[in-house]
Short mmCIF file of C-alpha atoms and ligand atoms in Angstrom, two decimals:
data_model
loop_
_atom_site.label_atom_id
_atom_site.label_comp_id
_atom_site.label_asym_id
_atom_site.label_seq_id
_atom_site.Cartn_x
_atom_site.Cartn_y
_atom_site.Cartn_z
CA UNK A 212 0.00 0.00 0.00
CA UNK A 213 1.21 3.49 -0.84
CA UNK A 214 2.04 5.66 2.22
CA UNK A 215 -0.15 8.80 2.44
CA UNK A 216 2.03 11.77 1.49
CA UNK A 217 1.31 13.71 4.69
CA UNK A 218 2.17 10.74 6.91
CA UNK A 219 5.42 10.30 4.99
CA UNK A 220 6.34 13.97 5.52
CA UNK A 221 5.49 13.71 9.23
CA UNK A 222 7.77 10.67 9.54
CA UNK A 223 10.63 12.41 7.75
CA UNK A 224 10.24 15.47 9.97
CA UNK A 225 10.17 13.34 13.11
CA UNK A 226 13.59 11.88 12.29
CA UNK A 227 14.99 15.43 12.13
CA UNK A 228 13.59 16.44 15.49
CA UNK A 229 15.71 16.26 18.60
CA UNK A 230 14.90 13.07 20.46
CA UNK A 231 13.24 14.98 23.34
CA UNK A 232 10.63 16.46 21.02
CA UNK A 233 9.31 13.06 20.02
CA UNK A 234 6.32 11.91 22.06
CA UNK A 235 6.13 8.15 22.36
CA UNK A 236 4.67 5.73 24.88
CA UNK A 237 7.25 4.51 27.41
CA UNK A 238 8.71 1.02 27.24
CA UNK A 239 7.21 -1.26 29.91
CA UNK A 240 9.93 -3.27 31.64
CA UNK A 241 9.82 -5.85 34.45
CA UNK A 242 12.79 -6.86 36.59
CA UNK A 243 13.04 -9.61 39.18
CA UNK A 244 15.90 -9.30 41.68
CA UNK A 245 16.67 -12.26 43.94
CA UNK A 246 18.22 -10.68 47.02
CA UNK A 247 18.62 -14.04 48.80
CA UNK A 248 20.60 -15.68 45.95
CA UNK A 249 24.05 -14.08 46.26
CA UNK A 250 26.34 -14.60 43.28
CA UNK A 251 30.08 -13.94 43.01
CA UNK A 252 31.70 -10.83 44.46
CA UNK A 253 32.36 -8.08 41.91
CA UNK A 254 36.09 -7.51 42.11
CA UNK A 255 36.66 -3.76 42.68
CA UNK A 256 39.42 -4.00 40.06
CA UNK A 257 36.87 -4.16 37.23
CA UNK A 258 36.55 -0.40 37.85
CA UNK A 259 40.27 0.02 37.08
CA UNK A 260 41.94 2.61 34.90
CA UNK A 261 44.74 2.80 32.35
CA UNK A 262 47.20 5.68 31.77
CA UNK A 263 49.64 5.50 28.86
CA UNK A 264 52.36 7.80 27.57
CA UNK A 265 50.10 8.76 24.68
CA UNK A 266 48.99 12.22 23.55
CA UNK A 267 48.19 14.31 26.62
CA UNK A 268 47.31 11.55 29.05
CA UNK A 269 50.47 11.74 31.18
CA UNK A 270 52.01 15.05 30.09
CA UNK A 271 49.55 17.93 30.61
CA UNK A 272 46.77 15.56 31.72
CA UNK A 273 48.35 14.21 34.92
CA UNK A 274 51.84 15.66 35.07
CA UNK A 275 52.65 19.33 34.53
CA UNK A 276 55.89 19.46 36.49
CA UNK A 277 56.66 21.33 39.69
CA UNK A 278 57.45 24.60 37.88
CA UNK A 279 54.12 24.79 36.06
CA UNK A 280 51.76 27.73 36.63
CA UNK A 281 48.97 25.14 36.80
CA UNK A 282 48.45 24.41 40.52
CA UNK A 283 50.16 21.12 41.31
CA UNK A 284 51.44 18.87 44.05
CA UNK A 285 55.01 17.81 43.30
CA UNK A 286 54.22 18.12 39.56
CA UNK A 287 50.82 16.34 39.52
CA UNK A 288 48.03 18.75 38.66
CA UNK A 289 45.76 19.32 41.66
CA UNK A 290 42.44 19.55 39.81
CA UNK A 291 42.96 16.19 38.10
CA UNK A 292 44.31 14.55 41.25
CA UNK A 293 41.33 15.74 43.32
CA UNK A 294 38.80 14.56 40.74
CA UNK A 295 40.46 11.17 40.38
CA UNK A 296 40.61 10.63 44.15
CA UNK A 297 36.82 10.82 44.22
CA UNK A 298 36.59 7.81 41.86
CA UNK A 299 38.24 5.51 44.44
CA UNK A 300 40.29 3.97 41.64
CA UNK A 301 41.12 0.39 42.64
CA UNK A 302 43.98 -0.26 40.20
CA UNK A 303 45.92 1.71 37.60
CA UNK A 304 47.79 0.27 34.61
CA UNK A 305 50.91 2.03 33.23
CA UNK A 306 53.01 2.87 31.07
CA UNK A 307 51.19 1.31 28.09
CA UNK A 308 49.78 -0.07 25.83
CA UNK A 309 52.02 -0.04 22.82
CA UNK A 310 54.23 2.53 24.54
CA UNK A 311 55.24 -0.13 27.06
CA UNK A 312 56.41 -2.36 24.21
CA UNK A 313 59.12 0.15 23.31
CA UNK A 314 59.93 1.43 26.83
CA UNK A 315 63.18 1.07 28.73
CA UNK A 316 62.55 1.75 32.42
CA UNK A 317 66.11 3.06 32.88
CA UNK A 318 65.18 6.12 30.80
CA UNK A 319 62.71 7.19 33.49
CA UNK A 320 64.78 7.13 36.71
CA UNK A 321 67.36 9.45 38.26
CA UNK A 322 67.54 13.27 38.11
CA UNK A 323 64.90 14.51 35.70
CA UNK A 324 67.19 16.90 33.88
CA UNK A 325 69.57 14.05 33.07
CA UNK A 326 66.98 11.69 31.63
CA UNK A 327 67.24 10.99 27.90
CA UNK A 328 64.68 12.25 25.42
CA UNK A 329 63.35 9.49 23.17
CA UNK A 330 60.80 9.40 20.39
CA UNK A 331 57.33 8.10 21.21
CA UNK A 332 57.37 5.99 18.07
CA UNK A 333 53.93 4.44 18.55
CA UNK A 334 52.07 7.65 19.29
CA UNK A 335 52.71 10.59 17.00
CA UNK A 336 56.52 10.36 16.89
CA UNK A 337 56.73 13.15 19.47
CA UNK A 338 59.59 13.65 21.96
CA UNK A 339 59.27 11.64 25.17
CA UNK A 340 61.23 13.46 27.87
CA UNK A 341 60.90 10.67 30.43
CA UNK A 342 60.13 13.29 33.08
CA UNK A 343 57.43 10.93 34.28
CA UNK A 344 58.96 7.56 35.09
CA UNK A 345 58.82 4.78 37.69
CA UNK A 346 59.09 7.02 40.77
CA UNK A 347 56.58 9.54 39.43
CA UNK A 348 54.06 6.83 38.55
CA UNK A 349 54.33 5.00 41.84
CA UNK A 350 54.09 8.23 43.83
CA UNK A 351 51.01 9.21 41.81
CA UNK A 352 49.42 5.85 42.63
CA UNK A 353 50.19 6.40 46.32
CA UNK A 354 48.53 9.82 46.19
CA UNK A 355 45.45 8.22 44.60
CA UNK A 356 45.51 5.27 46.99
CA UNK A 357 45.32 2.80 44.11
CA UNK A 358 46.95 -0.56 43.47
CA UNK A 359 49.43 -0.66 40.61
CA UNK A 360 49.66 -2.70 37.45
CA UNK A 361 52.86 -2.22 35.46
CA UNK A 362 53.22 -3.47 31.89
CA UNK A 363 56.65 -4.86 31.12
CA UNK A 364 58.30 -4.80 27.72
CA UNK A 365 58.47 -8.15 25.91
CA UNK A 366 58.19 -6.68 22.39
CA UNK A 367 61.60 -4.98 22.32
CA UNK A 368 63.03 -5.40 25.83
CA UNK A 369 65.18 -8.17 27.25
CA UNK A 370 64.49 -10.60 30.07
CA UNK A 371 67.33 -8.96 32.03
CA UNK A 372 65.81 -5.47 31.67
CA UNK A 373 62.49 -6.70 32.98
CA UNK A 374 64.01 -8.68 35.85
CA UNK A 375 66.14 -5.70 36.88
CA UNK A 376 63.17 -3.36 36.82
CA UNK A 377 61.19 -5.50 39.25
CA UNK A 378 64.24 -5.91 41.48
CA UNK A 379 64.76 -2.14 41.47
CA UNK A 380 61.18 -1.60 42.60
CA UNK A 381 60.72 -4.43 45.08
CA UNK A 382 64.06 -5.41 46.61
CA UNK A 383 64.75 -4.71 50.28
CA UNK A 384 68.33 -6.04 50.05
CA UNK A 385 71.54 -4.06 49.67
CA UNK A 386 71.88 -5.00 45.99
CA UNK A 387 73.15 -2.22 43.79
CA UNK A 388 69.70 -1.97 42.14
CA UNK A 389 67.94 -1.53 45.50
CA UNK A 390 70.58 1.01 46.51
CA UNK A 391 70.13 2.86 43.24
CA UNK A 392 66.42 3.18 44.05
CA UNK A 393 67.32 4.52 47.49
CA UNK A 394 69.76 6.99 45.97
CA UNK A 395 66.92 8.13 43.69
CA UNK A 396 64.81 8.98 46.71
CA UNK A 397 62.83 5.88 47.62
CA UNK A 398 64.03 4.01 50.70
CA UNK A 399 61.27 1.42 51.08
CA UNK A 400 60.51 -1.08 48.31
CA UNK A 401 57.20 -0.51 46.56
CA UNK A 402 54.46 -3.08 46.38
CA UNK A 403 53.82 -3.92 42.74
CA UNK A 404 50.43 -5.61 42.75
CA UNK A 405 50.27 -6.73 39.11
CA UNK A 406 52.91 -7.01 36.42
CA UNK A 407 52.11 -7.58 32.74
CA UNK A 408 54.48 -9.81 30.80
CA UNK A 409 54.08 -7.85 27.56
CA UNK A 410 51.20 -6.02 25.93
CA UNK A 411 49.39 -6.95 22.71
CA UNK A 412 52.22 -9.31 21.80
CA UNK A 413 50.06 -10.32 18.81
CA UNK A 414 50.41 -6.76 17.44
CA UNK A 415 52.37 -3.69 18.54
CA UNK A 416 54.06 -5.83 21.19
CA UNK A 417 55.98 -7.97 18.72
CA UNK A 418 53.56 -9.48 16.16
CA UNK A 419 54.01 -12.91 17.69
CA UNK A 420 52.17 -16.18 17.39
CA UNK A 421 50.59 -17.41 20.63
CA UNK A 422 52.86 -20.47 20.87
CA UNK A 423 55.99 -18.33 20.57
CA UNK A 424 54.70 -15.82 23.12
CA UNK A 425 53.70 -18.61 25.50
CA UNK A 426 57.34 -19.72 25.67
CA UNK A 427 58.50 -16.14 26.16
CA UNK A 428 55.91 -15.70 28.92
CA UNK A 429 57.42 -18.64 30.81
CA UNK A 430 60.93 -17.35 30.30
CA UNK A 431 60.22 -13.75 31.40
CA UNK A 432 58.00 -14.87 34.28
CA UNK A 433 60.78 -17.13 35.58
CA UNK A 434 63.15 -14.20 36.05
CA UNK A 435 60.56 -11.72 37.26
CA UNK A 436 59.70 -14.20 40.01
CA UNK A 437 63.36 -14.91 40.70
CA UNK A 438 64.17 -11.24 41.25
CA UNK A 439 61.21 -10.36 43.47
CA UNK A 440 60.99 -11.21 47.18
CA UNK A 441 58.64 -14.09 47.91
CA UNK A 442 56.45 -11.84 50.09
CA UNK A 443 56.32 -9.00 47.56
CA UNK A 444 55.73 -10.77 44.27
CA UNK A 445 53.32 -9.24 41.77
CA UNK A 446 50.57 -11.28 40.19
CA UNK A 447 51.74 -11.82 36.63
CA UNK A 448 49.47 -11.11 33.68
CA UNK A 449 49.87 -12.89 30.34
CA UNK A 450 49.12 -10.87 27.22
CA UNK A 451 46.08 -12.35 25.47
CA UNK A 452 44.27 -11.34 22.31
CA UNK A 453 41.35 -9.11 21.35
CA UNK A 454 37.68 -9.08 20.27
CA UNK A 455 36.20 -12.49 19.47
CA UNK A 456 39.50 -14.40 19.38
CA UNK A 457 39.88 -17.31 21.81
CA UNK A 458 42.95 -19.04 20.39
CA UNK A 459 45.36 -17.10 22.62
CA UNK A 460 43.37 -17.93 25.73
CA UNK A 461 43.43 -21.57 24.61
CA UNK A 462 47.22 -21.65 24.28
CA UNK A 463 48.00 -19.57 27.37
CA UNK A 464 45.60 -21.42 29.66
CA UNK A 465 47.31 -24.64 28.62
CA UNK A 466 50.86 -23.76 29.71
CA UNK A 467 50.26 -24.29 33.39
CA UNK A 468 51.67 -21.35 35.26
CA UNK A 469 49.40 -18.51 34.09
CA UNK A 470 47.41 -16.62 36.75
CA UNK A 471 45.64 -14.06 34.56
CA UNK A 472 45.17 -13.49 30.84
CA UNK A 473 44.52 -10.01 29.52
CA UNK A 474 42.06 -9.45 26.69
CA UNK A 475 41.29 -6.19 24.84
CA UNK A 476 38.07 -4.94 23.31
CA UNK A 477 37.31 -1.52 21.85
CA UNK A 478 33.89 -0.26 20.75
CA UNK A 479 33.26 1.85 17.68
CA UNK A 480 30.10 2.85 15.81
CA UNK A 481 30.92 1.24 12.46
CA UNK A 482 32.49 -2.06 11.44
CA UNK A 483 35.14 -0.20 9.46
CA UNK A 484 38.34 0.51 11.41
CA UNK A 485 39.42 3.20 8.93
CA UNK A 486 36.10 5.00 9.29
CA UNK A 487 35.04 4.31 12.85
CA UNK A 488 32.64 7.23 13.24
CA UNK A 489 32.80 10.52 15.12
CA UNK A 490 32.62 11.15 18.87
CA UNK A 491 30.02 13.90 18.37
CA UNK A 492 27.52 14.98 15.72
CA UNK A 493 26.38 11.44 14.91
CA UNK A 494 22.83 10.35 14.12
CA UNK A 495 20.68 7.69 15.75
CA UNK A 496 22.02 4.90 13.51
CA UNK A 497 25.46 5.35 15.11
CA UNK A 498 23.97 5.80 18.56
CA UNK A 499 22.39 2.35 18.48
CA UNK A 500 25.21 0.67 16.54
CA UNK A 501 27.70 1.84 19.19
CA UNK A 502 25.62 0.44 22.04
CA UNK A 503 25.07 -2.76 20.09
CA UNK A 504 28.83 -3.05 19.44
CA UNK A 505 29.65 -2.44 23.11
CA UNK A 506 27.38 -5.31 24.10
CA UNK A 507 29.58 -7.72 22.13
CA UNK A 508 31.81 -7.61 25.20
CA UNK A 509 29.39 -10.18 26.65
CA UNK A 510 29.91 -12.79 23.94
CA UNK A 511 33.66 -12.18 23.78
CA UNK A 512 33.93 -12.83 27.51
CA UNK A 513 31.55 -15.80 27.33
CA UNK A 514 33.62 -17.41 24.57
CA UNK A 515 36.91 -16.93 26.41
CA UNK A 516 35.45 -18.07 29.73
CA UNK A 517 34.16 -21.22 28.03
CA UNK A 518 37.75 -22.01 27.01
CA UNK A 519 39.01 -21.30 30.53
CA UNK A 520 36.29 -23.45 32.10
CA UNK A 521 37.31 -26.37 29.92
CA UNK A 522 41.06 -26.09 30.51
CA UNK A 523 41.18 -24.62 34.00
CA UNK A 524 38.42 -26.51 35.83
CA UNK A 525 39.50 -25.21 39.24
CA UNK A 526 38.96 -21.63 38.15
CA UNK A 527 42.47 -20.43 38.95
CA UNK A 528 43.03 -18.29 35.86
CA UNK A 529 41.38 -14.86 35.80
CA UNK A 530 40.37 -12.96 32.68
CA UNK A 531 41.37 -9.29 32.66
CA UNK A 532 39.89 -6.79 30.19
CA UNK A 533 42.84 -4.50 30.65
CA UNK A 534 41.91 -2.24 27.73
CA UNK A 535 38.34 -1.42 26.82
CA UNK A 536 36.21 1.56 25.83
CA UNK A 537 35.12 3.59 22.83
CA UNK A 538 37.51 4.50 20.03
CA UNK A 539 36.31 7.04 17.46
CA UNK A 540 37.90 8.79 14.48
CA UNK A 541 40.50 11.42 15.41
CA UNK A 542 39.09 14.89 16.03
CA UNK A 543 39.69 17.17 13.02
CA UNK A 544 42.61 19.51 13.63
CA UNK A 545 44.24 17.32 16.28
CA UNK A 546 47.23 15.01 15.95
CA UNK A 547 45.66 11.66 14.94
CA UNK A 548 48.37 9.89 16.96
CA UNK A 549 47.09 11.43 20.19
CA UNK A 550 43.71 9.63 20.22
CA UNK A 551 41.94 12.62 21.75
CA UNK A 552 38.16 12.38 21.54
CA UNK A 553 35.17 14.06 23.15
CA UNK A 554 32.91 12.04 25.35
CA UNK A 555 29.12 12.17 25.35
CA UNK A 556 26.14 10.65 27.10
CA UNK A 557 26.58 7.76 24.62
CA UNK A 558 29.95 6.95 26.21
CA UNK A 559 28.43 6.96 29.68
CA UNK A 560 25.87 4.39 28.50
CA UNK A 561 28.62 2.26 26.95
CA UNK A 562 30.32 2.31 30.36
CA UNK A 563 27.10 1.38 32.18
CA UNK A 564 26.35 -1.52 29.83
CA UNK A 565 29.91 -2.76 30.15
CA UNK A 566 29.73 -2.67 33.95
CA UNK A 567 26.60 -4.85 33.76
CA UNK A 568 28.54 -7.34 31.65
CA UNK A 569 31.48 -7.37 34.06
CA UNK A 570 29.09 -7.97 36.98
CA UNK A 571 27.52 -10.86 35.09
CA UNK A 572 30.94 -12.46 34.57
CA UNK A 573 32.24 -11.62 38.04
CA UNK A 574 33.62 -15.12 38.63
CA UNK A 575 36.33 -14.96 35.96
CA UNK A 576 36.51 -11.25 35.13
CA UNK A 577 38.69 -10.00 37.94
CA UNK A 578 40.06 -6.80 36.44
CA UNK A 579 39.25 -4.28 33.71
CA UNK A 580 41.00 -1.03 32.82
CA UNK A 581 39.21 1.56 30.76
CA UNK A 582 41.28 3.23 28.05
CA UNK A 583 42.21 5.78 29.19
CA UNK A 584 42.25 7.99 32.26
CA UNK A 585 42.82 11.52 30.88
CA UNK A 586 42.64 13.07 27.36
CA UNK A 587 42.85 9.76 25.49
CA UNK A 588 39.99 7.66 24.05
CA UNK A 589 37.12 7.16 26.52
CA UNK A 590 38.59 9.45 29.15
CA UNK A 591 37.34 10.40 32.60
CA UNK A 592 38.82 13.86 32.30
CA UNK A 593 39.68 16.27 29.49
CA UNK A 594 42.09 19.16 29.94
CA UNK A 595 42.94 22.25 27.96
CA UNK A 596 45.86 24.14 29.49
CA UNK A 597 44.70 25.08 33.00
CA UNK A 598 41.09 24.06 32.29
CA UNK A 599 39.65 20.69 33.17
CA UNK A 600 36.29 18.98 32.73
CA UNK A 601 34.73 15.74 33.92
CA UNK A 602 33.20 13.65 31.15
CA UNK A 603 29.93 11.71 31.29
CA UNK A 604 32.08 8.58 31.61
CA UNK A 605 33.61 10.03 34.79
CA UNK A 606 30.10 10.34 36.22
CA UNK A 607 29.28 6.77 35.20
CA UNK A 608 32.32 5.51 37.14
CA UNK A 609 31.56 7.69 40.14
CA UNK A 610 27.91 6.55 40.28
CA UNK A 611 29.00 2.90 40.28
CA UNK A 612 31.38 3.09 43.25
CA UNK A 613 28.93 1.08 45.44
CA UNK A 614 29.43 -1.87 43.07
CA UNK A 615 33.14 -2.12 43.87
CA UNK A 616 33.45 -5.28 45.99
CA UNK A 617 29.66 -5.77 46.06
CA UNK A 618 28.06 -9.22 45.88
CA UNK A 619 26.26 -9.69 42.58
CA UNK A 620 22.57 -10.70 42.65
CA UNK A 621 20.45 -12.26 39.91
CA UNK A 622 18.39 -9.61 38.08
CA UNK A 623 16.16 -11.03 35.34
CA UNK A 624 15.00 -8.35 32.92
CA UNK A 625 11.93 -8.62 30.72
CA UNK A 626 12.20 -5.75 28.24
CA UNK A 627 10.95 -4.80 24.80
CA UNK A 628 13.59 -4.30 22.13
CA UNK A 629 14.76 -0.92 20.90
CA UNK A 630 15.00 -1.05 17.10
CA UNK A 631 16.55 1.37 14.66
CA UNK A 632 17.63 0.61 11.09
CA UNK A 633 19.36 -2.77 11.13
CA UNK A 634 20.07 -2.69 14.85
CA UNK A 635 18.07 -4.26 17.59
CA UNK A 636 19.08 -4.11 21.28
CA UNK A 637 17.23 -4.51 24.59
CA UNK A 638 15.54 -1.24 25.56
CA UNK A 639 16.74 -1.59 29.14
CA UNK A 640 19.67 -3.35 30.79
CA UNK A 641 19.99 -3.87 34.56
CA UNK A 642 22.28 -5.30 37.20
CA UNK A 643 21.92 -5.60 40.97
CA UNK A 644 24.24 -6.27 43.91
CA UNK A 645 24.51 -6.05 47.66
CA UNK A 646 27.11 -3.44 48.53
CA UNK A 647 29.80 -3.85 51.15
CA UNK A 648 27.64 -1.50 53.30
CA UNK A 649 24.82 -4.09 53.27
CA UNK A 650 22.50 -2.05 51.04
CA UNK A 651 20.91 -3.29 47.79
CA UNK A 652 22.10 -1.38 44.73
CA UNK A 653 20.59 -1.40 41.30
CA UNK A 654 22.00 0.00 38.03
CA UNK A 655 19.88 0.54 34.91
CA UNK A 656 20.56 1.73 31.38
CA UNK A 657 17.76 2.96 29.13
CA UNK A 658 19.33 2.55 25.69
CA UNK A 659 16.44 4.03 23.74
CA UNK A 660 17.30 7.37 22.14
CA UNK A 661 13.81 8.80 22.50
CA UNK A 662 11.59 6.63 24.70
CA UNK A 663 11.17 6.67 28.44
CA UNK A 664 11.01 3.33 30.23
CA UNK A 665 8.79 2.46 33.15
CA UNK A 666 10.59 -0.24 35.12
CA UNK A 667 8.65 -2.34 37.66
CA UNK A 668 11.02 -4.25 39.91
CA UNK A 669 10.09 -7.10 42.23
CA UNK A 670 12.62 -8.03 44.88
CA UNK A 671 12.46 -11.46 46.47
CA UNK A 672 14.31 -12.31 49.67
CA UNK A 673 14.36 -8.78 51.07
CA UNK A 674 11.77 -6.22 51.95
CA UNK A 675 12.03 -3.05 49.90
CA UNK A 676 9.83 0.05 49.94
CA UNK A 677 11.47 2.65 47.76
CA UNK A 678 14.44 3.50 45.56
CA UNK A 679 16.53 6.62 45.42
CA UNK A 680 19.73 7.55 43.74
CA UNK A 681 20.96 9.43 40.68
CA UNK A 682 20.30 9.48 36.96
CA UNK A 683 22.58 10.68 34.19
CA UNK A 684 20.79 11.79 31.05
CA UNK A 685 20.99 14.63 28.52
CA UNK A 686 18.86 16.49 25.98
CA UNK A 687 20.54 15.04 22.87
CA UNK A 688 22.26 11.79 21.95
CA UNK A 689 25.63 13.51 21.69
CA UNK A 690 25.29 15.90 24.65
CA UNK A 691 28.65 16.38 26.31
CA UNK A 692 30.58 18.60 28.67
CA UNK A 693 32.73 21.32 27.14
CA UNK A 694 35.17 23.79 28.68
CA UNK A 695 32.48 26.46 28.25
CA UNK A 696 29.71 24.28 29.69
CA UNK A 697 31.42 21.73 31.92
CA UNK A 698 28.22 20.76 33.75
CA UNK A 699 25.94 20.11 30.77
CA UNK A 700 25.83 16.38 31.57
CA UNK A 701 25.86 15.67 35.30
CA UNK A 702 23.87 13.30 37.51
CA UNK A 703 20.55 14.41 39.02
CA UNK A 704 18.45 12.85 41.80
CA UNK A 705 15.87 10.19 40.93
CA UNK A 706 13.52 8.19 43.08
CA UNK A 707 10.97 5.44 42.69
CA UNK A 708 8.19 4.20 44.90
CA UNK A 709 6.28 1.10 45.84
CA UNK A 710 3.19 0.37 43.69
CA UNK A 711 1.38 -2.97 44.07
CA UNK A 712 4.44 -4.61 45.61
CA UNK A 713 6.84 -3.41 42.87
CA UNK A 714 9.38 -0.60 42.88
CA UNK A 715 8.47 1.67 39.99
CA UNK A 716 11.13 3.83 38.35
CA UNK A 717 10.55 6.07 35.35
CA UNK A 718 13.78 6.23 33.36
CA UNK A 719 14.34 9.06 30.90
CA UNK A 720 15.45 8.10 27.39
CA UNK A 721 19.27 7.71 26.88
CA UNK A 722 19.96 7.43 30.58
CA UNK A 723 22.03 5.67 33.19
CA UNK A 724 20.60 5.27 36.70
CA UNK A 725 22.04 3.95 39.96
CA UNK A 726 19.75 3.65 42.96
CA UNK A 727 19.89 2.18 46.44
CA UNK A 728 16.81 0.12 47.32
CA UNK A 729 15.49 0.74 50.83
O1 LIG B 41 44.83 2.37 24.23
C1 LIG B 41 45.45 2.65 23.01
C2 LIG B 41 46.20 1.45 22.43
O2 LIG B 41 45.30 0.45 22.08
C3 LIG B 41 47.18 0.75 23.33
O3 LIG B 41 48.41 1.38 23.39
C4 LIG B 41 47.30 -0.59 22.70
O4 LIG B 41 47.65 -1.60 23.61
C5 LIG B 41 45.96 -0.81 22.05
O5 LIG B 41 46.08 -1.24 20.75
#
């Protein structure tokens, strides 16, 4: 049948309208939370971060140096430090990424004015002054109160270099390496919680085959363990693969001594790496395709966990997602090697959906590190000279603090689908847990670009009367914080109430909500 002309025009106009202007009936969603069926504990480390020597993540983003006019504490900028402290970051990975695969730790110790300048060959070919090195990183982590995860160089570094680095950091003996550390200002050995034996050894970390890397892993791990005191030995992380691949997990799980395998997964709006899509100014097709893409994290984890469950029946090997997040096309006018991108409400929803997936896989997924902390990819913070802003992703992390160390609970969601073009995702995603403070917490994402959702939640095994917390939403699908309007996207209060035995929450379109159930 031919579409009436007027109806066709109305439809075309509707697609041009901002999402808020469209009036549509809300999605009706039901959730069942079983408060008396505790699942695995959500390791706080899944809320971890990653800071690489890349673009303006370290230099300008974290470190400005003691002589800077930007207010700082021993060279770390105060505004960034204060904002990051509020995130209660559990673990921080450094110095890369690909940068780690070309890094010699000796370049970053000793008097700063004597350190060599190298070229950051992976990221823009810019000078790397090595002003920020081992001492600066570990002091930064102490200021933040976070555990540390250092990535060692397998791609271009030797076994001896790696073994000497860990001895330098952890030895309490009078060896010349321990004394060199003392001479450089650090008397006590540091605790290195996690140490990565290489990064992306399938790519920028050496283009290896898994069997070859597996042998190198054993060799490097032997000497890292040999040079660290028994009571101060980091947990070693083997470098796994990316996306849907499971073959590296298969090989690495089979070699016996592996404690954790790292896997990487980045989200982008299109399937085309050379044309990933923009961080801002996108239409609804790229809104939904990005959320759909992000949800592939679930199947990638499921596939790798299946391999682990088969090979490692006792569940001793953890899966770490030590790089994840959105990766868009470079911003016009910026160095493409710096991976600077803006961050919108869409990114906050990607974060929320990903947290739900990590909670679901809490047994094996013991760490995750979003890429990256400041000014790079899906950042928490953007800076511009002395100015700083918190991104929607920052707010997503901050809102989810109660889930760090919480006990996951089953939350069965019955939701309509949200459809646009060729994409089709659940309208609402949810996850629940009992926090370490004993309260029930509940996190919800309304993925729909233009429809509200009315969520009716039944809780069994606990008596609940109301829900209150915060919601993050925004007027448009690419709303973001800018240096002129740094509070355009910030959380606001939300509450629900008891109706016929169910907690009823009305979620705005394109929103992320975290509530405590009382
Ligand atoms: O996070 C940016 C880069 O992505 C990392 O350096 C690398 O490990 C990955 O390919």
